[in-house]
PDB file of C-alpha atoms and ligand atoms in Angstrom:
ATOM      1  CA  UNK A   1      98.699 134.848  89.053  1.00 40.00           C
ATOM      2  CA  UNK A   2     100.944 132.381  90.006  1.00 38.00           C
ATOM      3  CA  UNK A   3     101.419 129.128  88.465  1.00 45.00           C
ATOM      4  CA  UNK A   4     102.771 125.884  90.125  1.00 56.00           C
ATOM      5  CA  UNK A   5     104.549 125.050  87.190  1.00 50.00           C
ATOM      6  CA  UNK A   6     105.592 128.368  85.583  1.00 51.00           C
ATOM      7  CA  UNK A   7     108.322 126.833  83.258  1.00 48.00           C
ATOM      8  CA  UNK A   8     106.294 124.056  82.163  1.00 52.00           C
ATOM      9  CA  UNK A   9     104.797 124.297  78.513  1.00 52.00           C
ATOM     10  CA  UNK A  10     101.227 124.136  78.091  1.00 54.00           C
ATOM     11  CA  UNK A  11     100.085 121.543  75.359  1.00 55.00           C
ATOM     12  CA  UNK A  12     101.565 122.302  72.394  1.00 58.00           C
ATOM     13  CA  UNK A  13     102.828 125.679  73.548  1.00 57.00           C
ATOM     14  CA  UNK A  14     106.459 125.191  72.586  1.00 58.00           C
ATOM     15  CA  UNK A  15     105.331 124.634  68.860  1.00 60.00           C
ATOM     16  CA  UNK A  16     103.599 128.081  68.771  1.00 59.00           C
ATOM     17  CA  UNK A  17     105.344 131.141  67.168  1.00 58.00           C
ATOM     18  CA  UNK A  18     106.246 133.699  69.548  1.00 57.00           C
ATOM     19  CA  UNK A  19     105.327 137.405  69.005  1.00 54.00           C
ATOM     20  CA  UNK A  20     106.516 139.808  71.540  1.00 55.00           C
ATOM     21  CA  UNK A  21     105.737 143.418  71.698  1.00 52.00           C
ATOM     22  CA  UNK A  22     107.775 145.452  74.137  1.00 60.00           C
ATOM     23  CA  UNK A  23     105.547 147.765  76.210  1.00 57.00           C
ATOM     24  CA  UNK A  24     107.587 150.960  76.070  1.00 62.00           C
ATOM     25  CA  UNK A  25     108.340 153.139  79.177  1.00 60.00           C
ATOM     26  CA  UNK A  26     106.012 155.874  77.900  1.00 68.00           C
ATOM     27  CA  UNK A  27     103.109 153.456  77.541  1.00 85.00           C
ATOM     28  CA  UNK A  28     100.294 154.297  79.759  1.00 90.00           C
ATOM     29  CA  UNK A  29      97.391 152.178  80.476  1.00 91.00           C
ATOM     30  CA  UNK A  30      94.518 153.120  78.039  1.00 91.00           C
ATOM     31  CA  UNK A  31      91.805 152.345  80.792  1.00 93.00           C
ATOM     32  CA  UNK A  32      92.830 154.148  83.566  1.00 94.00           C
ATOM     33  CA  UNK A  33      95.045 156.611  82.063  1.00 93.00           C
ATOM     34  CA  UNK A  34      97.491 156.698  84.776  1.00 93.00           C
ATOM     35  CA  UNK A  35      99.282 153.718  85.401  1.00 92.00           C
ATOM     36  CA  UNK A  36     102.362 152.425  83.167  1.00 90.00           C
ATOM     37  CA  UNK A  37     101.124 149.671  80.799  1.00 88.00           C
ATOM     38  CA  UNK A  38     102.105 146.060  81.624  1.00 87.00           C
ATOM     39  CA  UNK A  39     100.394 144.110  78.694  1.00 86.00           C
ATOM     40  CA  UNK A  40      99.329 145.045  75.211  1.00 85.00           C
ATOM     41  CA  UNK A  41      96.272 143.273  73.657  1.00 84.00           C
ATOM     42  CA  UNK A  42      95.512 143.159  70.148  1.00 81.00           C
ATOM     43  CA  UNK A  43      99.140 144.551  69.244  1.00 80.00           C
ATOM     44  CA  UNK A  44      97.924 148.222  70.233  1.00 82.00           C
ATOM     45  CA  UNK A  45      96.010 148.426  73.449  1.00 87.00           C
ATOM     46  CA  UNK A  46      97.791 148.973  76.565  1.00 89.00           C
ATOM     47  CA  UNK A  47      96.636 147.869  80.020  1.00 91.00           C
ATOM     48  CA  UNK A  48      98.354 148.014  83.407  1.00 92.00           C
ATOM     49  CA  UNK A  49      98.114 144.800  85.419  1.00 91.00           C
ATOM     50  CA  UNK A  50      95.205 146.143  87.648  1.00 93.00           C
ATOM     51  CA  UNK A  51      92.724 147.073  84.831  1.00 94.00           C
ATOM     52  CA  UNK A  52      93.977 144.059  82.615  1.00 92.00           C
ATOM     53  CA  UNK A  53      93.001 141.597  85.808  1.00 90.00           C
ATOM     54  CA  UNK A  54      89.855 143.483  86.285  1.00 89.00           C
ATOM     55  CA  UNK A  55      88.686 143.406  82.426  1.00 90.00           C
ATOM     56  CA  UNK A  56      89.405 139.751  82.413  1.00 88.00           C
ATOM     57  CA  UNK A  57      87.478 138.970  85.030  1.00 88.00           C
ATOM     58  CA  UNK A  58      84.385 140.888  83.705  1.00 87.00           C
ATOM     59  CA  UNK A  59      84.819 139.448  80.279  1.00 87.00           C
ATOM     60  CA  UNK A  60      85.021 135.966  81.815  1.00 86.00           C
ATOM     61  CA  UNK A  61      81.800 136.497  84.003  1.00 85.00           C
ATOM     62  CA  UNK A  62      80.049 138.168  81.143  1.00 85.00           C
ATOM     63  CA  UNK A  63      80.857 135.279  78.838  1.00 84.00           C
ATOM     64  CA  UNK A  64      79.396 132.660  81.237  1.00 82.00           C
ATOM     65  CA  UNK A  65      76.427 134.848  81.806  1.00 81.00           C
ATOM     66  CA  UNK A  66      75.587 135.373  78.159  1.00 83.00           C
ATOM     67  CA  UNK A  67      76.243 131.551  77.480  1.00 79.00           C
ATOM     68  CA  UNK A  68      73.580 130.639  80.024  1.00 79.00           C
ATOM     69  CA  UNK A  69      74.940 127.195  80.190  1.00 79.00           C
ATOM     70  CA  UNK A  70      75.981 127.589  84.012  1.00 83.00           C
ATOM     71  CA  UNK A  71      73.096 128.180  86.609  1.00 86.00           C
ATOM     72  CA  UNK A  72      73.245 129.031  90.250  1.00 88.00           C
ATOM     73  CA  UNK A  73      72.051 125.432  91.124  1.00 90.00           C
ATOM     74  CA  UNK A  74      74.926 124.027  88.980  1.00 90.00           C
ATOM     75  CA  UNK A  75      77.715 121.958  90.995  1.00 92.00           C
ATOM     76  CA  UNK A  76      80.771 122.425  89.029  1.00 91.00           C
ATOM     77  CA  UNK A  77      84.112 120.444  88.878  1.00 94.00           C
ATOM     78  CA  UNK A  78      87.187 122.439  87.941  1.00 93.00           C
ATOM     79  CA  UNK A  79      90.105 120.374  86.546  1.00 93.00           C
ATOM     80  CA  UNK A  80      93.410 121.803  87.743  1.00 93.00           C
ATOM     81  CA  UNK A  81      96.402 120.661  86.329  1.00 90.00           C
ATOM     82  CA  UNK A  82      98.653 122.871  87.979  1.00 88.00           C
ATOM     83  CA  UNK A  83      99.703 124.813  84.699  1.00 87.00           C
ATOM     84  CA  UNK A  84      99.359 128.252  84.276  1.00 86.00           C
ATOM     85  CA  UNK A  85      95.977 127.938  82.256  1.00 85.00           C
ATOM     86  CA  UNK A  86      94.036 126.398  84.926  1.00 87.00           C
ATOM     87  CA  UNK A  87      95.655 128.471  87.328  1.00 90.00           C
ATOM     88  CA  UNK A  88      94.331 131.549  85.594  1.00 88.00           C
ATOM     89  CA  UNK A  89      90.859 129.559  85.446  1.00 89.00           C
ATOM     90  CA  UNK A  90      90.923 129.146  89.443  1.00 92.00           C
ATOM     91  CA  UNK A  91      91.822 132.743  89.801  1.00 91.00           C
ATOM     92  CA  UNK A  92      89.004 134.055  87.179  1.00 90.00           C
ATOM     93  CA  UNK A  93      86.413 131.854  89.047  1.00 90.00           C
ATOM     94  CA  UNK A  94      87.458 133.199  92.586  1.00 90.00           C
ATOM     95  CA  UNK A  95      87.320 136.683  91.236  1.00 88.00           C
ATOM     96  CA  UNK A  96      83.988 136.416  89.787  1.00 85.00           C
ATOM     97  CA  UNK A  97      82.728 134.812  93.004  1.00 85.00           C
ATOM     98  CA  UNK A  98      83.654 138.226  94.623  1.00 81.00           C
ATOM     99  CA  UNK A  99      81.981 140.768  92.338  1.00 73.00           C
ATOM    100  CA  UNK A 100      78.915 142.777  93.483  1.00 71.00           C
ATOM    101  CA  UNK A 101      75.890 140.943  94.329  1.00 64.00           C
ATOM    102  CA  UNK A 102      74.233 141.315  90.848  1.00 72.00           C
ATOM    103  CA  UNK A 103      77.285 140.344  88.890  1.00 75.00           C
ATOM    104  CA  UNK A 104      78.495 137.484  91.205  1.00 81.00           C
ATOM    105  CA  UNK A 105      79.027 133.754  89.926  1.00 83.00           C
ATOM    106  CA  UNK A 106      76.833 131.604  92.018  1.00 85.00           C
ATOM    107  CA  UNK A 107      77.515 127.944  91.644  1.00 89.00           C
ATOM    108  CA  UNK A 108      78.959 125.223  93.758  1.00 92.00           C
ATOM    109  CA  UNK A 109      82.829 124.357  92.835  1.00 94.00           C
ATOM    110  CA  UNK A 110      84.854 121.424  93.503  1.00 96.00           C
ATOM    111  CA  UNK A 111      88.541 121.320  92.520  1.00 96.00           C
ATOM    112  CA  UNK A 112      90.202 118.242  90.903  1.00 96.00           C
ATOM    113  CA  UNK A 113      93.926 117.359  90.458  1.00 95.00           C
ATOM    114  CA  UNK A 114      94.481 114.327  88.655  1.00 95.00           C
ATOM    115  CA  UNK A 115      98.270 113.182  89.334  1.00 94.00           C
ATOM    116  CA  UNK A 116      99.952 112.049  86.343  1.00 93.00           C
ATOM    117  CA  UNK A 117     103.343 111.538  88.162  1.00 91.00           C
ATOM    118  CA  UNK A 118     103.662 107.845  86.930  1.00 90.00           C
ATOM    119  CA  UNK A 119     103.204 109.006  83.498  1.00 90.00           C
ATOM    120  CA  UNK A 120     105.754 111.515  83.567  1.00 89.00           C
ATOM    121  CA  UNK A 121     108.188 109.426  85.357  1.00 88.00           C
ATOM    122  CA  UNK A 122     108.385 111.469  88.376  1.00 91.00           C
ATOM    123  CA  UNK A 123     109.791 110.122  91.799  1.00 90.00           C
ATOM    124  CA  UNK A 124     107.102 109.792  94.465  1.00 89.00           C
ATOM    125  CA  UNK A 125     109.114 112.768  96.324  1.00 91.00           C
ATOM    126  CA  UNK A 126     108.628 115.033  93.063  1.00 92.00           C
ATOM    127  CA  UNK A 127     104.930 113.986  92.898  1.00 91.00           C
ATOM    128  CA  UNK A 128     104.396 114.742  96.950  1.00 90.00           C
ATOM    129  CA  UNK A 129     106.127 118.191  96.318  1.00 91.00           C
ATOM    130  CA  UNK A 130     104.062 119.021  93.094  1.00 91.00           C
ATOM    131  CA  UNK A 131     100.804 117.925  94.619  1.00 92.00           C
ATOM    132  CA  UNK A 132     101.808 119.896  97.920  1.00 92.00           C
ATOM    133  CA  UNK A 133     102.225 123.154  95.864  1.00 93.00           C
ATOM    134  CA  UNK A 134      98.797 122.410  93.910  1.00 94.00           C
ATOM    135  CA  UNK A 135      96.827 121.560  97.229  1.00 93.00           C
ATOM    136  CA  UNK A 136      98.479 124.716  98.917  1.00 93.00           C
ATOM    137  CA  UNK A 137      97.369 126.902  95.945  1.00 93.00           C
ATOM    138  CA  UNK A 138      93.858 125.520  95.903  1.00 94.00           C
ATOM    139  CA  UNK A 139      93.360 126.238  99.615  1.00 92.00           C
ATOM    140  CA  UNK A 140      94.641 129.644  99.477  1.00 93.00           C
ATOM    141  CA  UNK A 141      91.809 130.484  96.974  1.00 93.00           C
ATOM    142  CA  UNK A 142      89.425 128.625  99.420  1.00 92.00           C
ATOM    143  CA  UNK A 143      88.064 125.759  96.886  1.00 94.00           C
ATOM    144  CA  UNK A 144      87.349 122.425  98.245  1.00 94.00           C
ATOM    145  CA  UNK A 145      90.000 120.172  96.452  1.00 95.00           C
ATOM    146  CA  UNK A 146      90.292 116.488  95.791  1.00 96.00           C
ATOM    147  CA  UNK A 147      92.929 114.413  94.309  1.00 95.00           C
ATOM    148  CA  UNK A 148      93.129 111.260  92.257  1.00 95.00           C
ATOM    149  CA  UNK A 149      95.635 109.425  89.907  1.00 94.00           C
ATOM    150  CA  UNK A 150      95.228 108.562  86.386  1.00 95.00           C
ATOM    151  CA  UNK A 151      95.268 104.901  86.780  1.00 94.00           C
ATOM    152  CA  UNK A 152      91.788 105.220  88.397  1.00 94.00           C
ATOM    153  CA  UNK A 153      90.417 106.098  84.789  1.00 93.00           C
ATOM    154  CA  UNK A 154      90.997 102.039  84.103  1.00 91.00           C
ATOM    155  CA  UNK A 155      90.236 100.756  87.512  1.00 89.00           C
ATOM    156  CA  UNK A 156      87.344  98.384  87.500  1.00 87.00           C
ATOM    157  CA  UNK A 157      85.818  99.819  90.726  1.00 90.00           C
ATOM    158  CA  UNK A 158      84.580 103.204  91.420  1.00 91.00           C
ATOM    159  CA  UNK A 159      87.704 105.720  91.492  1.00 93.00           C
ATOM    160  CA  UNK A 160      89.511 106.470  94.493  1.00 93.00           C
ATOM    161  CA  UNK A 161      89.780 110.036  95.558  1.00 94.00           C
ATOM    162  CA  UNK A 162      91.310 111.821  98.393  1.00 93.00           C
ATOM    163  CA  UNK A 163      90.786 115.409 100.041  1.00 93.00           C
ATOM    164  CA  UNK A 164      93.399 117.797  99.161  1.00 89.00           C
ATOM    165  CA  UNK A 165      94.306 118.206 103.140  1.00 83.00           C
ATOM    166  CA  UNK A 166      95.126 114.552 103.190  1.00 82.00           C
ATOM    167  CA  UNK A 167      98.019 114.666 100.571  1.00 71.00           C
ATOM    168  CA  UNK A 168      97.599 111.383  99.762  1.00 74.00           C
ATOM    169  CA  UNK A 169      99.383 109.876  96.640  1.00 78.00           C
ATOM    170  CA  UNK A 170      97.768 106.445  95.083  1.00 77.00           C
ATOM    171  CA  UNK A 171     100.704 104.502  93.382  1.00 80.00           C
ATOM    172  CA  UNK A 172      99.275 101.141  93.371  1.00 83.00           C
ATOM    173  CA  UNK A 173      97.762 101.467  89.639  1.00 86.00           C
ATOM    174  CA  UNK A 174     101.151 103.058  88.486  1.00 89.00           C
ATOM    175  CA  UNK A 175     102.355  99.602  86.901  1.00 90.00           C
ATOM    176  CA  UNK A 176      99.123  98.768  85.228  1.00 91.00           C
ATOM    177  CA  UNK A 177      99.126 102.502  83.691  1.00 93.00           C
ATOM    178  CA  UNK A 178     102.402 102.551  82.551  1.00 92.00           C
ATOM    179  CA  UNK A 179     102.407  98.928  81.290  1.00 92.00           C
ATOM    180  CA  UNK A 180      99.320 100.100  78.916  1.00 92.00           C
ATOM    181  CA  UNK A 181     101.034 103.131  77.520  1.00 92.00           C
ATOM    182  CA  UNK A 182     104.126 101.220  76.931  1.00 91.00           C
ATOM    183  CA  UNK A 183     102.236  99.145  74.417  1.00 93.00           C
ATOM    184  CA  UNK A 184     101.904 102.278  72.225  1.00 91.00           C
ATOM    185  CA  UNK A 185     105.074 103.285  70.340  1.00 88.00           C
ATOM    186  CA  UNK A 186     103.729 106.104  68.746  1.00 90.00           C
ATOM    187  CA  UNK A 187     103.287 109.824  70.488  1.00 91.00           C
ATOM    188  CA  UNK A 188     100.323 111.010  68.980  1.00 92.00           C
ATOM    189  CA  UNK A 189      98.362 107.711  69.968  1.00 93.00           C
ATOM    190  CA  UNK A 190      99.868 107.682  73.461  1.00 93.00           C
ATOM    191  CA  UNK A 191      98.667 111.297  73.849  1.00 92.00           C
ATOM    192  CA  UNK A 192      95.241 110.330  72.413  1.00 91.00           C
ATOM    193  CA  UNK A 193      95.098 107.613  75.222  1.00 93.00           C
ATOM    194  CA  UNK A 194      95.948 110.073  77.845  1.00 93.00           C
ATOM    195  CA  UNK A 195      93.102 112.430  76.507  1.00 89.00           C
ATOM    196  CA  UNK A 196      90.427 109.795  76.879  1.00 90.00           C
ATOM    197  CA  UNK A 197      91.857 108.685  80.351  1.00 93.00           C
ATOM    198  CA  UNK A 198      91.442 112.018  81.783  1.00 92.00           C
ATOM    199  CA  UNK A 199      88.344 112.523  80.020  1.00 88.00           C
ATOM    200  CA  UNK A 200      86.857 109.333  81.374  1.00 92.00           C
ATOM    201  CA  UNK A 201      88.200 110.179  84.894  1.00 94.00           C
ATOM    202  CA  UNK A 202      86.664 113.602  84.901  1.00 93.00           C
ATOM    203  CA  UNK A 203      83.388 112.192  84.333  1.00 91.00           C
ATOM    204  CA  UNK A 204      83.693 109.429  86.848  1.00 93.00           C
ATOM    205  CA  UNK A 205      84.939 111.610  89.486  1.00 95.00           C
ATOM    206  CA  UNK A 206      82.138 114.548  88.678  1.00 93.00           C
ATOM    207  CA  UNK A 207      79.440 111.706  89.310  1.00 91.00           C
ATOM    208  CA  UNK A 208      81.139 110.312  92.416  1.00 94.00           C
ATOM    209  CA  UNK A 209      80.974 114.061  93.931  1.00 94.00           C
ATOM    210  CA  UNK A 210      77.641 114.683  92.596  1.00 92.00           C
ATOM    211  CA  UNK A 211      78.877 117.520  90.266  1.00 92.00           C
ATOM    212  CA  UNK A 212      76.897 118.161  86.846  1.00 90.00           C
ATOM    213  CA  UNK A 213      79.148 120.101  84.960  1.00 89.00           C
ATOM    214  CA  UNK A 214      83.201 119.981  84.502  1.00 90.00           C
ATOM    215  CA  UNK A 215      85.452 122.857  83.924  1.00 88.00           C
ATOM    216  CA  UNK A 216      88.650 122.468  82.039  1.00 84.00           C
ATOM    217  CA  UNK A 217      90.862 125.298  80.859  1.00 75.00           C
ATOM    218  CA  UNK A 218      91.201 125.536  77.280  1.00 60.00           C
ATOM    219  CA  UNK A 219      94.915 123.785  77.180  1.00 40.00           C
ATOM    220  CA  UNK A 220      93.811 120.660  79.060  1.00 38.00           C
ATOM    221  CA  UNK A 221      91.402 118.008  77.733  1.00 37.00           C
ATOM    222  CA  UNK A 222      87.521 118.620  76.670  1.00 39.00           C
ATOM    223  CA  UNK A 223      84.982 116.060  77.372  1.00 41.00           C
ATOM    224  CA  UNK A 224      82.057 117.303  75.252  1.00 43.00           C
ATOM    225  CA  UNK A 225      80.052 120.159  74.995  1.00 47.00           C
ATOM    226  CA  UNK A 226      80.115 123.930  74.301  1.00 49.00           C
ATOM    227  CA  UNK A 227      83.113 126.168  74.413  1.00 47.00           C
ATOM    228  CA  UNK A 228      82.760 129.309  75.938  1.00 49.00           C
ATOM    229  CA  UNK A 229      85.195 131.997  74.244  1.00 45.00           C
ATOM    230  CA  UNK A 230      85.986 135.548  75.081  1.00 41.00           C
ATOM    231  CA  UNK A 231      86.615 137.680  71.941  1.00 38.00           C
ATOM    232  CA  UNK A 232      89.308 139.367  73.411  1.00 37.00           C
ATOM    233  CA  UNK A 233      90.649 137.039  75.581  1.00 41.00           C
ATOM    234  CA  UNK A 234      92.858 133.969  74.915  1.00 41.00           C
ATOM    235  CA  UNK A 235      91.627 132.062  77.988  1.00 46.00           C
ATOM    236  CA  UNK A 236      89.079 129.681  76.634  1.00 53.00           C
ATOM    237  CA  UNK A 237      86.954 127.621  78.782  1.00 56.00           C
ATOM    238  CA  UNK A 238      85.524 124.263  77.940  1.00 57.00           C
ATOM    239  CA  UNK A 239      82.168 123.467  79.746  1.00 54.00           C
ATOM    240  CA  UNK A 240      81.213 119.884  79.541  1.00 57.00           C
ATOM    241  CA  UNK A 241      77.611 118.901  80.685  1.00 52.00           C
ATOM    242  CA  UNK A 242      76.591 115.295  81.475  1.00 53.00           C
ATOM    243  CA  UNK A 243      73.653 115.672  83.136  1.00 42.00           C
ATOM    244  CA  UNK A 244      72.245 112.426  83.471  1.00 36.00           C
TER     245      UNK A 244
HETATM  246 ZN1   ZN B 301      95.019 151.014  84.245  1.00 50.23          ZN
END
């Protein structure tokens, strides 16, 4: 799996203590008992890359299945920030859709990227380059994708959204958004406001696109609803339901 932003921290990740356990040369995957180990889980179980990805996909699909939250008739908006967590989420959903018939994930998916370039102080060129990479990644995974910008959360009208193919950047509302954020001097208060703006925009766009649920990776914002957590996986998926 690759991330558009490999060097970027997930929210708060830089403050987490790092524990690294070296995979020794002699470590062999406990699953296939053949390949050299690449990953250690629970501090002792060695997996090769192939077995780790197969196991993660299985657990992800099984967790969704057991929760009974997702139905085949659902239309789900998947939030894609471009960070590693949401990139992993896209790969897991894609892999789950290619399982054998009885195990396959069946629901309609639409990917949404919220451009927060104005908040992050990026130039238009930097925003274009980042969005281009996110669009390419989404299209390579064969998802239908849309882009919107965070200022649309405070727009009085329906949010403007563009297909990823258009690669269009909306910068008209940048000033209004940054002016609003600049009224807050406290970092935590700003983060709380950003959280609420994203939350509101996910719901607005989902309703506009006819989606009845939103998937947000564990490192991003949460709307409300249930949390599916695979016991042995670090990946959390928040599922927000707002069937009206
Ligand atoms: Zn293996």
